[in-house]
XYZ file of C-alpha atoms in Angstrom:
195
model
C 0.145 -0.091 -0.248
C 3.083 2.045 0.859
C 4.964 1.162 -2.692
C 2.604 0.362 -5.239
C 5.660 -0.619 -7.506
C 6.790 -4.368 -6.741
C 10.186 -3.965 -8.480
C 10.968 -1.043 -6.307
C 9.881 -3.107 -3.353
C 11.955 -6.022 -4.625
C 15.089 -3.501 -4.665
C 13.950 -2.046 -1.142
C 13.831 -5.617 0.395
C 17.189 -6.369 -1.211
C 18.775 -3.424 0.878
C 16.959 -4.376 3.701
C 17.989 -7.883 3.754
C 21.742 -6.715 3.150
C 21.439 -4.199 6.050
C 19.966 -6.923 8.492
C 22.703 -9.418 7.655
C 25.476 -6.939 7.758
C 26.902 -7.888 11.527
C 26.766 -11.651 10.516
C 28.317 -10.703 6.558
C 31.149 -8.827 8.385
C 31.934 -11.427 10.999
C 31.704 -13.969 7.960
C 34.551 -11.800 5.964
C 36.594 -11.559 8.921
C 36.365 -15.277 9.351
C 37.317 -15.717 5.908
C 40.344 -13.320 5.966
C 41.708 -15.655 9.366
C 41.149 -18.694 7.632
C 43.185 -17.191 4.690
C 46.013 -15.957 7.117
C 46.471 -19.565 8.597
C 46.299 -21.479 5.245
C 49.804 -22.093 4.974
C 49.709 -23.844 8.383
C 46.841 -25.857 7.518
C 48.606 -27.042 4.451
C 51.926 -27.711 6.700
C 49.544 -29.941 8.867
C 47.904 -31.837 5.922
C 51.307 -32.595 4.483
C 52.871 -33.588 7.914
C 49.529 -35.809 8.644
C 48.603 -37.267 5.391
C 48.531 -40.774 6.143
C 46.966 -39.982 9.861
C 43.211 -38.656 8.700
C 42.537 -38.521 12.439
C 45.525 -36.808 13.770
C 45.184 -34.143 10.941
C 41.956 -33.487 11.930
C 42.785 -33.085 15.744
C 45.756 -30.910 14.628
C 43.615 -28.776 12.362
C 41.057 -28.310 15.221
C 43.819 -27.234 17.679
C 45.109 -24.676 15.130
C 41.740 -23.126 14.591
C 41.266 -22.896 18.537
C 44.396 -21.318 18.921
C 43.897 -18.977 16.183
C 39.991 -18.024 17.029
C 39.207 -19.287 13.664
C 35.734 -21.070 12.818
C 36.246 -22.788 9.270
C 32.460 -22.854 9.008
C 32.070 -19.207 9.719
C 32.029 -18.019 5.985
C 28.812 -19.893 5.363
C 26.454 -18.436 7.994
C 24.956 -15.605 5.864
C 24.613 -18.141 2.791
C 22.853 -20.417 5.055
C 20.453 -18.075 6.521
C 19.482 -16.519 3.085
C 18.361 -20.007 1.846
C 15.209 -20.124 3.781
C 14.327 -16.823 2.247
C 15.329 -17.833 -1.060
C 12.976 -20.635 -0.787
C 10.218 -18.311 0.561
C 10.596 -16.062 -2.399
C 10.125 -18.783 -4.843
C 6.757 -19.486 -3.509
C 5.908 -16.332 -3.345
C 6.912 -15.116 -6.990
C 5.080 -18.274 -8.295
C 1.802 -17.907 -6.317
C 1.214 -14.268 -5.544
C -1.528 -13.069 -7.917
C -0.574 -9.444 -7.587
C 2.866 -9.871 -8.950
C 1.400 -11.577 -12.153
C 1.725 -9.009 -14.862
C 3.691 -6.782 -12.614
C 6.284 -4.990 -15.110
C 9.496 -3.761 -14.396
C 11.421 -2.832 -17.428
C 9.102 -2.582 -20.566
C 9.956 -5.092 -23.224
C 12.371 -6.993 -20.975
C 10.905 -7.956 -17.502
C 7.239 -7.659 -18.233
C 5.848 -10.161 -15.520
C 8.036 -10.337 -12.098
C 6.153 -13.985 -11.552
C 7.780 -15.407 -14.840
C 11.079 -16.046 -16.308
C 12.406 -12.949 -18.012
C 12.470 -14.634 -21.668
C 13.992 -12.748 -24.422
C 13.617 -15.319 -27.168
C 13.055 -19.022 -27.353
C 15.405 -21.369 -28.564
C 14.520 -23.582 -31.567
C 15.940 -26.755 -29.760
C 16.210 -27.441 -25.641
C 19.410 -27.504 -24.070
C 19.696 -30.218 -21.458
C 18.966 -28.886 -17.771
C 18.709 -25.304 -19.093
C 15.639 -25.604 -21.319
C 15.041 -23.398 -24.525
C 14.420 -20.066 -23.018
C 17.188 -17.800 -23.001
C 16.958 -15.255 -20.040
C 19.185 -12.372 -19.110
C 18.714 -12.116 -15.401
C 20.000 -15.591 -14.604
C 23.040 -14.706 -16.608
C 23.305 -11.540 -14.639
C 23.065 -13.171 -11.635
C 25.806 -16.068 -12.589
C 28.198 -13.275 -13.788
C 27.724 -11.247 -10.224
C 28.262 -14.665 -8.427
C 31.542 -15.060 -10.425
C 32.745 -11.547 -10.204
C 31.972 -12.098 -6.173
C 33.847 -15.379 -5.837
C 37.308 -14.080 -7.687
C 36.787 -10.998 -5.090
C 37.240 -13.534 -2.027
C 38.863 -16.542 -3.724
C 42.521 -16.988 -2.827
C 43.274 -20.890 -3.142
C 44.251 -21.695 -6.300
C 42.897 -25.454 -5.937
C 39.500 -23.944 -5.708
C 39.715 -21.937 -8.835
C 37.109 -24.219 -10.749
C 34.525 -23.451 -8.006
C 34.494 -19.950 -9.240
C 33.009 -21.172 -12.223
C 31.345 -24.371 -11.337
C 28.548 -22.726 -8.638
C 27.438 -19.826 -10.905
C 27.020 -22.185 -13.691
C 25.124 -24.539 -11.469
C 22.859 -21.730 -10.225
C 22.395 -20.123 -13.611
C 20.852 -23.911 -14.950
C 18.650 -24.044 -11.906
C 17.458 -20.248 -11.838
C 16.619 -20.120 -15.654
C 13.384 -21.288 -15.324
C 12.466 -19.408 -11.852
C 10.203 -16.002 -11.632
C 11.919 -12.865 -12.980
C 11.400 -11.347 -9.450
C 13.446 -14.002 -7.777
C 16.221 -13.581 -10.104
C 16.137 -9.879 -9.895
C 16.357 -9.728 -6.142
C 19.310 -12.470 -6.058
C 21.265 -10.315 -8.750
C 20.452 -7.252 -6.865
C 21.398 -9.041 -3.504
C 24.853 -10.109 -5.132
C 25.727 -6.847 -6.295
C 25.174 -5.362 -3.084
C 27.066 -8.098 -1.522
C 29.701 -6.791 -4.022
C 29.727 -3.101 -2.660
C 29.615 -4.219 0.699
C 32.853 -6.507 0.188
C 34.579 -3.432 -1.215
C 33.350 -1.348 1.841
C 34.539 -4.037 4.575
């Protein structure tokens, strides 16, 4: 009733979620930085105890405790936003008010449906036959965001695998959800630069 335009509501909602999750995100980034600092020590332990997995794990736990690092600390904001994404998926698919809600004329004409620009004459496995821009933009923001934080060259392929996986999943999702997730990624990039 206050903001009758749903696309503006999605943008404001993306910003509010980033603001609410800011303390957790900041802690997550500092945890990731701490993990990067002890990476050489972790590599030494893995090399030293490569034949004794139990001893290696206990030594790694000691290392985490000594340096006050939580290896799962970087995952918390991602875990917290998963229920939100599932809820938004349901909202964008089932809310009647979003049907026909336009964001950009000629491109995003219905927030409850994919932002299909054109339909391919054939269907690609897992992707389908609809060519949508927002899932591609979302995947590109994920790649850029991953490149900003990824330090371990062994995990270089994850920079591309996860965004491609998300592109395949989100390609058929409503454009409102893709718009939210793309904006969320853009705000995260800005937040990372700020932090």
